[in-house]
CSV table of C-alpha atoms in Angstrom, one decimal:
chain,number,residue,atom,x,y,z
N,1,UNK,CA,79.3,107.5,66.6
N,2,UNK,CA,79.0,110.8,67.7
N,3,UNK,CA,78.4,112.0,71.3
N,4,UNK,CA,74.7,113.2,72.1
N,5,UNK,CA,74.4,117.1,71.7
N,6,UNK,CA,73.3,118.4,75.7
N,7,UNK,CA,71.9,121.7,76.1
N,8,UNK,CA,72.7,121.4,79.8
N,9,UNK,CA,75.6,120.6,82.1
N,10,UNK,CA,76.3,117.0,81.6
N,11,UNK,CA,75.6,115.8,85.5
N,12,UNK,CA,72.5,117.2,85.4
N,13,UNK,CA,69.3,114.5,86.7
N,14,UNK,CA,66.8,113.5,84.0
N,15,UNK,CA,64.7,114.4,87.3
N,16,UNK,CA,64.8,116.4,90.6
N,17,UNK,CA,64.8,113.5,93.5
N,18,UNK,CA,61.7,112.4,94.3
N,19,UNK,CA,61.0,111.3,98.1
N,20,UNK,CA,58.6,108.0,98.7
N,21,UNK,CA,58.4,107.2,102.8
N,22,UNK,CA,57.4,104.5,104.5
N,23,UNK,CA,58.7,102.3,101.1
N,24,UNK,CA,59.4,98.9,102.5
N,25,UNK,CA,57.6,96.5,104.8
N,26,UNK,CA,58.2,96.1,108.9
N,27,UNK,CA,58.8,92.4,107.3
N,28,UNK,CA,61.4,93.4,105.0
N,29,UNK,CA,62.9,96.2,107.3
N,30,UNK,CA,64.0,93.4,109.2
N,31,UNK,CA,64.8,91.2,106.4
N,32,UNK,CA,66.9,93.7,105.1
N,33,UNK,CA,68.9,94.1,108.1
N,34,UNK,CA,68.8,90.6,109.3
N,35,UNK,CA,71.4,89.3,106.6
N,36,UNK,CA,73.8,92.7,107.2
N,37,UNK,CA,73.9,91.4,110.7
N,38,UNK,CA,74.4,88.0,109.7
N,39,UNK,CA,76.9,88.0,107.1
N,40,UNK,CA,79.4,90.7,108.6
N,41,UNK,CA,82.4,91.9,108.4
N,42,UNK,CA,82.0,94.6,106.0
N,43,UNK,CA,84.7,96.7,104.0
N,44,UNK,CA,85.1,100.2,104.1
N,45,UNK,CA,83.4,101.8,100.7
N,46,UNK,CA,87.0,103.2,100.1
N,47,UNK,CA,88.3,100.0,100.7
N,48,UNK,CA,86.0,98.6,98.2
N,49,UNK,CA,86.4,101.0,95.2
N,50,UNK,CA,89.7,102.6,95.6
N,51,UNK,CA,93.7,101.8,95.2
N,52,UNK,CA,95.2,105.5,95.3
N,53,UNK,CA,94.5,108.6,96.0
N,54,UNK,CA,94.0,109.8,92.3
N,55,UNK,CA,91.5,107.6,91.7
N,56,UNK,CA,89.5,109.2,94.6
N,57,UNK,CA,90.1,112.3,93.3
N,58,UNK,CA,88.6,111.5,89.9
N,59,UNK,CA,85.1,110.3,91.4
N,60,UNK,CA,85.4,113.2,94.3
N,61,UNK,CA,84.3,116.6,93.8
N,62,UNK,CA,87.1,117.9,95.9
N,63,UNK,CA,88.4,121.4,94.2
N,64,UNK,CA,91.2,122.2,96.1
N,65,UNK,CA,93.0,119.3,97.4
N,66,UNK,CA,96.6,118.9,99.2
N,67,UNK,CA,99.7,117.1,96.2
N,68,UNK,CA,100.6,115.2,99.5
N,69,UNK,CA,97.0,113.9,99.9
N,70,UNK,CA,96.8,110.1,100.8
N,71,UNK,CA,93.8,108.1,100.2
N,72,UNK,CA,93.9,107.3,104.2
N,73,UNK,CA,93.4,110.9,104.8
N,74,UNK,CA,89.9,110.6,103.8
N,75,UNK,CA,88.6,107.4,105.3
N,76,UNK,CA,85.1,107.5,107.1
N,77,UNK,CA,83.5,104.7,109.3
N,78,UNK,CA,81.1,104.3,106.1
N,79,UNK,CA,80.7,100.4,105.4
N,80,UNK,CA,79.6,98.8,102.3
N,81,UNK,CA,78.1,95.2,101.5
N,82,UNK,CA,76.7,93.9,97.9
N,83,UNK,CA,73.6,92.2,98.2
N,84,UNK,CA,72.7,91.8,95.1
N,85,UNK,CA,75.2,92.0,91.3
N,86,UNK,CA,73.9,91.9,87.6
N,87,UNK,CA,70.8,89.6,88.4
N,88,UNK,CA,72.7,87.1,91.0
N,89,UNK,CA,70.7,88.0,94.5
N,90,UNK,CA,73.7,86.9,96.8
N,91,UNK,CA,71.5,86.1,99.9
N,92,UNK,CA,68.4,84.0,99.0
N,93,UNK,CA,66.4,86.0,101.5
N,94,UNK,CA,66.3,89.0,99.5
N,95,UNK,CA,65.4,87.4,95.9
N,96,UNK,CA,62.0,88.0,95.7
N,97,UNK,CA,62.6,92.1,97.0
N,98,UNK,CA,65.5,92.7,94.4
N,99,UNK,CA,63.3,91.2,91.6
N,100,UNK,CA,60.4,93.4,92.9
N,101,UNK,CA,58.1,95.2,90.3
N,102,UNK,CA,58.2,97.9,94.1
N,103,UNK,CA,62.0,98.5,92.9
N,104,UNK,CA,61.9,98.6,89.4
N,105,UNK,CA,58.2,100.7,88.5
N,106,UNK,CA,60.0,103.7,89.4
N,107,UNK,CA,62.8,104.0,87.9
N,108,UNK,CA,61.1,102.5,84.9
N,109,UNK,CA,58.6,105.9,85.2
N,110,UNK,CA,61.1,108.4,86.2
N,111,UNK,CA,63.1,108.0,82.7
N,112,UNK,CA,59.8,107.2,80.9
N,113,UNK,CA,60.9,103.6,79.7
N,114,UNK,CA,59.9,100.7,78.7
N,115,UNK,CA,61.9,97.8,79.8
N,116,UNK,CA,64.5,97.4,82.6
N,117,UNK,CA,65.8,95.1,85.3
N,118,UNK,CA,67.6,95.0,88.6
N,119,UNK,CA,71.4,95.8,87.8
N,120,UNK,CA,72.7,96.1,91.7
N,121,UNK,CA,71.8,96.2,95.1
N,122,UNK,CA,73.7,97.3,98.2
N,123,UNK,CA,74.1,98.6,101.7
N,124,UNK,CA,76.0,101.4,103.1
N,125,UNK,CA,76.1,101.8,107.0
N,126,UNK,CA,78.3,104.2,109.2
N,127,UNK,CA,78.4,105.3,112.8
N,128,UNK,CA,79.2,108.9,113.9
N,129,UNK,CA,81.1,110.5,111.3
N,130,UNK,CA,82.3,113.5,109.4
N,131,UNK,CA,81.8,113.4,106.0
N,132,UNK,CA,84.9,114.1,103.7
N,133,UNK,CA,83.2,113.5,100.4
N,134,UNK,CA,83.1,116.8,98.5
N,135,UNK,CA,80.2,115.4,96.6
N,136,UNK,CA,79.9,112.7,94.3
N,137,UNK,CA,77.9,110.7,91.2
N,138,UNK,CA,77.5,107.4,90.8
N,139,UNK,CA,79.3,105.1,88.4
N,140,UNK,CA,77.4,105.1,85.2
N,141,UNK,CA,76.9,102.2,82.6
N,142,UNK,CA,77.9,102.4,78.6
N,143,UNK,CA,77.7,99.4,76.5
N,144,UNK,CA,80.8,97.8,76.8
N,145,UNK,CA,81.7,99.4,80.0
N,146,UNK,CA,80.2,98.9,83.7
N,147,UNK,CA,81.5,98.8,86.8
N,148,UNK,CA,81.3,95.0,86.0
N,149,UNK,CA,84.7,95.9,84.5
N,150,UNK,CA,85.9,99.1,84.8
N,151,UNK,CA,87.4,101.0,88.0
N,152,UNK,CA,85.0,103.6,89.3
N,153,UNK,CA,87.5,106.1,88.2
N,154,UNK,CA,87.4,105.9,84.8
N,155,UNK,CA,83.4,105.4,85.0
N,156,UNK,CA,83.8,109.2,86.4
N,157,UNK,CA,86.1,110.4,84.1
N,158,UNK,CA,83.8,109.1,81.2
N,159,UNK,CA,80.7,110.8,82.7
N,160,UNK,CA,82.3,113.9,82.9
N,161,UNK,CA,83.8,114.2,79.5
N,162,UNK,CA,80.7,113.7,77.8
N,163,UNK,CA,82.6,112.0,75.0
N,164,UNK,CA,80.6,108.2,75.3
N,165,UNK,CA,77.2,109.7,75.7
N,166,UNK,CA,75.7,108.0,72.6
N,167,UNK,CA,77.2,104.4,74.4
N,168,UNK,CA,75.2,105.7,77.8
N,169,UNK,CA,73.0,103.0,79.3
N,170,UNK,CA,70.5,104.9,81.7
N,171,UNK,CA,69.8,103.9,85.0
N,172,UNK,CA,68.2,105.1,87.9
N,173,UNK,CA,67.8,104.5,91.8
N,174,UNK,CA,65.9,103.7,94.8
N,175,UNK,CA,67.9,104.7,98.1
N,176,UNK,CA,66.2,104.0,101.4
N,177,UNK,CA,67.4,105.6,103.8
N,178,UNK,CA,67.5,105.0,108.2
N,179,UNK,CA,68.9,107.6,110.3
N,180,UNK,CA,66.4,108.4,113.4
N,181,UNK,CA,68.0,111.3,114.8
N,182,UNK,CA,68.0,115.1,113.5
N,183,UNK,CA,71.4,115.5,114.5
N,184,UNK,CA,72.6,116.2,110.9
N,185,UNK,CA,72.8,113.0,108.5
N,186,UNK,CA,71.0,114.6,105.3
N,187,UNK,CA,71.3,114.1,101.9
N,188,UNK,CA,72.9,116.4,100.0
N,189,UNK,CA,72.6,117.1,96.4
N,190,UNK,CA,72.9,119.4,93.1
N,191,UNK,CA,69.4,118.4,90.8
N,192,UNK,CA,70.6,121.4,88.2
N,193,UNK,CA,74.6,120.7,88.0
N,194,UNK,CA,77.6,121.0,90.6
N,195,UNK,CA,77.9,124.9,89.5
N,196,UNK,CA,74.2,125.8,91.0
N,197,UNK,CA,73.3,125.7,94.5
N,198,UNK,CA,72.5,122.6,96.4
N,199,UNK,CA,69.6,120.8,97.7
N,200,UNK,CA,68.9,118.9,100.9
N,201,UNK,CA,66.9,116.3,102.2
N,202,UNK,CA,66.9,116.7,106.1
N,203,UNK,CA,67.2,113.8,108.7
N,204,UNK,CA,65.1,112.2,110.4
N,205,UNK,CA,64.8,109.2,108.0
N,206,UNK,CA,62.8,106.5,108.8
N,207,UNK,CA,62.8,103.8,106.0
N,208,UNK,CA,62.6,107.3,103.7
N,209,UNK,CA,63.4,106.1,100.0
N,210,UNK,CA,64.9,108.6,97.7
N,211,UNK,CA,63.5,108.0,93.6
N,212,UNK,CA,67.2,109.2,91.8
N,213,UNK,CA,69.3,109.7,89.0
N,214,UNK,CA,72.2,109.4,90.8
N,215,UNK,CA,75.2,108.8,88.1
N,216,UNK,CA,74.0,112.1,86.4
N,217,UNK,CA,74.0,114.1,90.2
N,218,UNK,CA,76.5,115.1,92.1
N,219,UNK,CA,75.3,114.5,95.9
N,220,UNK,CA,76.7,113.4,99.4
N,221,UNK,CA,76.5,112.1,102.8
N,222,UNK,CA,76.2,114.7,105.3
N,223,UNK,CA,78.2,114.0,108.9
N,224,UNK,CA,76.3,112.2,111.2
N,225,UNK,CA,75.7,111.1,114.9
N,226,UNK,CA,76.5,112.5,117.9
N,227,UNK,CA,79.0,115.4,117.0
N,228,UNK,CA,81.5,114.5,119.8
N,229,UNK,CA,82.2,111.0,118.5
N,230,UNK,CA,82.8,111.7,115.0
N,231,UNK,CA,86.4,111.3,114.7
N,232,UNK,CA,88.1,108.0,114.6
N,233,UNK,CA,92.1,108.3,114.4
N,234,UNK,CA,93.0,104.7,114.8
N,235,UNK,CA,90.5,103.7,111.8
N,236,UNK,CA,92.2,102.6,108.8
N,237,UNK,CA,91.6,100.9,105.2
N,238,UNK,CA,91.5,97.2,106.6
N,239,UNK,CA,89.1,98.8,109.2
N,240,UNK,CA,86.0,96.0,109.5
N,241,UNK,CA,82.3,96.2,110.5
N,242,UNK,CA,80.9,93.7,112.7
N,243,UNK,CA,77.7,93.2,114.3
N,244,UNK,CA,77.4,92.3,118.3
N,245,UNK,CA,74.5,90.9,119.6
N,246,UNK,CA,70.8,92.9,118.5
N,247,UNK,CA,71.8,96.4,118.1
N,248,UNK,CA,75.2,97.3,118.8
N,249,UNK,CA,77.8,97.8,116.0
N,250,UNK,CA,81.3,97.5,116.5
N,251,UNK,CA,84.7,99.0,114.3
N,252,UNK,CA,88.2,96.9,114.0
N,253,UNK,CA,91.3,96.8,112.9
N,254,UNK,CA,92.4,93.3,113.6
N,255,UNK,CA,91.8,92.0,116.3
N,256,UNK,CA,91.2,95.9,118.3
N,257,UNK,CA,88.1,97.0,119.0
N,258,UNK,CA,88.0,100.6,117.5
N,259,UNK,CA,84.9,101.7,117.9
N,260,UNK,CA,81.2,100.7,119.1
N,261,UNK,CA,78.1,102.6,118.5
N,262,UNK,CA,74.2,101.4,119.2
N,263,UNK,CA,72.1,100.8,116.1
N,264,UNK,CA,70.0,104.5,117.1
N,265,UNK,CA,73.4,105.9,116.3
N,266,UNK,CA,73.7,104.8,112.9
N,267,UNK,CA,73.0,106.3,109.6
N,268,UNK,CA,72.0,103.4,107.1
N,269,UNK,CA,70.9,103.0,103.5
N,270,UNK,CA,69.5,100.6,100.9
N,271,UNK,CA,70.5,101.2,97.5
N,272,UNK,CA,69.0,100.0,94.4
N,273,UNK,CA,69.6,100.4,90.7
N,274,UNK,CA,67.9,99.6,87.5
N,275,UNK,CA,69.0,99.5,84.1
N,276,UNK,CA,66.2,100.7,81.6
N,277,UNK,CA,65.7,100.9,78.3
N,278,UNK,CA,63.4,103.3,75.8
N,279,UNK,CA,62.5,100.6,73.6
N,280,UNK,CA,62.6,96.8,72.1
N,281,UNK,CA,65.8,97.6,69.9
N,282,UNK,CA,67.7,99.2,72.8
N,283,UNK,CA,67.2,96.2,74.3
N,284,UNK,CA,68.5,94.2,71.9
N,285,UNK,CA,71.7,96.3,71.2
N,286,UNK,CA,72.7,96.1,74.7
N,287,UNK,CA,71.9,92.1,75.1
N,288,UNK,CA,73.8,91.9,71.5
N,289,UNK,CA,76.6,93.9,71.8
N,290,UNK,CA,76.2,94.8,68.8
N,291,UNK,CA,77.7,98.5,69.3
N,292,UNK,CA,80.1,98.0,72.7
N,293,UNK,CA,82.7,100.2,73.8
N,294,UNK,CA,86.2,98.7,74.0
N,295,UNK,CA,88.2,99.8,76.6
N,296,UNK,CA,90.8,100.6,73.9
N,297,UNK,CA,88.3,102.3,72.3
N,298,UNK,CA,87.8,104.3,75.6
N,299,UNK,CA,91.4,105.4,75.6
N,300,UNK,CA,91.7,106.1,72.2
N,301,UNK,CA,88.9,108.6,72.5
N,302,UNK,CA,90.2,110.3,75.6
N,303,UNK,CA,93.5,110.4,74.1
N,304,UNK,CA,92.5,112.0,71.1
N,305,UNK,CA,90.6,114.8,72.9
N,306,UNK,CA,93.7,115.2,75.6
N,307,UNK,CA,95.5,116.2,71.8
N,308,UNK,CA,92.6,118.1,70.4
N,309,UNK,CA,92.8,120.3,73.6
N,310,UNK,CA,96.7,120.7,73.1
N,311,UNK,CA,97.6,119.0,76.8
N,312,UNK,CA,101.0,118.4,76.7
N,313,UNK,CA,101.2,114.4,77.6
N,314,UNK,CA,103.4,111.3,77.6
N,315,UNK,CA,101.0,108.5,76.5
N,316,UNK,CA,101.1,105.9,79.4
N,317,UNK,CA,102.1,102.0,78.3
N,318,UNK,CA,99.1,100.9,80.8
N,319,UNK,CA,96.7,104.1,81.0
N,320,UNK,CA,94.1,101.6,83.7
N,321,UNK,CA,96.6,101.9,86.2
N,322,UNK,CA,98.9,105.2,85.5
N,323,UNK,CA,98.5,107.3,88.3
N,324,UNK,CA,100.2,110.4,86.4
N,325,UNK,CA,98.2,109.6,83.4
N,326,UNK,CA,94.6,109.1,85.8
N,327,UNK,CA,95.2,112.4,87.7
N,328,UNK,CA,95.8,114.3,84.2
N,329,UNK,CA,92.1,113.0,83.2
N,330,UNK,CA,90.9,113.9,86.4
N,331,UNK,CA,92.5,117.7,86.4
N,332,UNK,CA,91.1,118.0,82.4
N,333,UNK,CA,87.7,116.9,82.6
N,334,UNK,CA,87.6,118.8,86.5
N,335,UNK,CA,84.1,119.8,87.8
N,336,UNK,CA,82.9,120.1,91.8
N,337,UNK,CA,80.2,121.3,93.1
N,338,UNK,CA,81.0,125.2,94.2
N,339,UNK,CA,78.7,125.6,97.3
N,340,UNK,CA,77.1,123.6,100.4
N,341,UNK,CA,74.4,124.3,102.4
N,342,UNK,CA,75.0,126.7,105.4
N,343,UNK,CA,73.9,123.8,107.9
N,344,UNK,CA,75.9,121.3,106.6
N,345,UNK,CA,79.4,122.2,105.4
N,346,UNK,CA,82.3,120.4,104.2
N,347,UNK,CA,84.3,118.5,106.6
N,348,UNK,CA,88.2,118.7,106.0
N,349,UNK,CA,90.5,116.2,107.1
N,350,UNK,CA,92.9,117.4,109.6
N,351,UNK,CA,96.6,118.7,108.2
């Protein structure tokens, strides 16, 4: 099957983001942030999604990057907790929310569809930070292929090729976000491609939720909290989050206490997606697999274009893991957004 024809760049939002405030309760506010207190420690988001540096690299909108680069080099006090996975609501607490026709309406309208249902639910949550991240998308979904079972790297590396489109599974999301300070903390992001000029949502944010296509939008975190506690040298990738008490937040490595920050400090978000669907039969196909991707399929196709294009290559024996092979993708299908806005530039790790 043939890739969808696109008349515009391919991480382009069906829609421009679409702000609804005020979106959940006081009751589920605290629901919400009841079980992240309760059911600490967190992982990093690196820690969750990444084993090398290349893969970063392939989800990161990073242009010019250092060969001697590390994955540790761009670690951020941003945490990350999965509430909810592919229908299973992991805290009981939260199952009527996640099922909620609240969450799903929207995304349902935004893409004009008929039928959907809650795919995944998480957190994020970071104290004072820079922000590293270049600008990213998130990981898409293609019949076949999810982040159910495939790294986050090769999800980006699909996106960007445009080769799977006609396998594409749409999705959307409903971000709430909680940073009550105007000390930075935006959102970022590039509603006509990563070649045009940005966008920004400025902080404060006070249960603010953000209506998105965010696996066809290359967008970021902004650096957050107060400016002269942004820097933490000792963190590292087995770096925890733990909660203390009603409103303090506390970092470690171990057993050490790295850092502690007050709640007011924090920047948090809520993040929902949907899968949807335009109709009855592509329902059916996806429930059916009927017309999956393989993930030698995947290959085969990415391989074949890496010839088409002439790229001189030694075909890897396990091309999932290849960290030659995954940075050669990542340099091929390259794209980055080429500007940020004035007030909120690019932090750069330190040499």
């Amino acid at each position: 099957m043939a890739p969808a024809h696109r008349d515009r760049h391919p991480l382009t939002p069906v829609a421009p983001p679409e702000v609804l405030r005020d979106f959940y309760t006081p009751e589920e506010v605290g629901t919400l942030f009841g079980v992240v207190r309760a059911n600490a420690p967190w992982k990093l988001v690196l820690a969750h999604h990444f084993a090398s540096a290349e893969e970063y690299f392939a989800v990161s909108g990073a242009r010019d990057r250092s060969p001697d680069a590390g994955l540790a080099d761009f670690v951020a006090p941003v945490f990350r907790g999965y509430l909810a996975r592919e229908g299973a609501v992991l805290y009981p607490e939260l199952h009527d929310l996640y099922f909620s026709r609240k969450l799903l309406e929207p995304v349902l309208r935004m893409h004009k569809a008929r039928y959907g249902f809650a795919h995944h639910m998480l957190f994020n949550l970071c104290g004072p930070s820079r922000s590293f991240d270049a600008g990213h998308f998130d990981s898409g979904n293609w019949r076949g292929v999810s982040s159910v079972n495939a790294p986050i790297w090769l999800m980006s590396v699909m996106a960007k090729s445009g080769l799977f489109d006609a396998w594409e599974v749409k999705s959307g999301q409903v971000i709430t976000y909680f940073y009550d300070s105007d000390v930075d903390g935006g959102f970022t992001y590039w509603p006509e491609g990563p070649e045009r000029a940005p966008s920004r949502l400025v902080a404060p944010f006070r249960n603010t939720a953000v209506l998105s296509d965010n696996s066809r939008m290359f967008h970021r975190r902004e650096a957050n909290g107060p400016r002269d506690r942004r820097d933490l040298p000792a963190l590292t990738m087995g770096s925890l989050l733990t909660a203390d008490g009603d409103d303090a937040w506390v970092v470690r490595d171990g057993d050490t206490e790295i850092a502690r920050f007050a709640h007011r400090d924090s920047r948090s978000l809520f993040h929902y997606t949907a899968l949807v669907f335009e109709d009855l039969a592509d329902v059916t196909r996806y429930l059916d697999h009927t017309d999956d991707l393989t993930f030698d399929k995947v290959f085969d196709v990415l391989i074949a274009d890496l010839k088409a294009r002439g790229v001189r290559f030694s075909e890897p024996s396990d091309p999932m893991t290849d960290r030659d092979f995954i940075a050669l993708l990542t340099d091929v299908h390259a794209m980055a957004p080429r500007e940020y806005p004035a007030h909120a530039p690019l932090d750069v790790p330190a040499a």
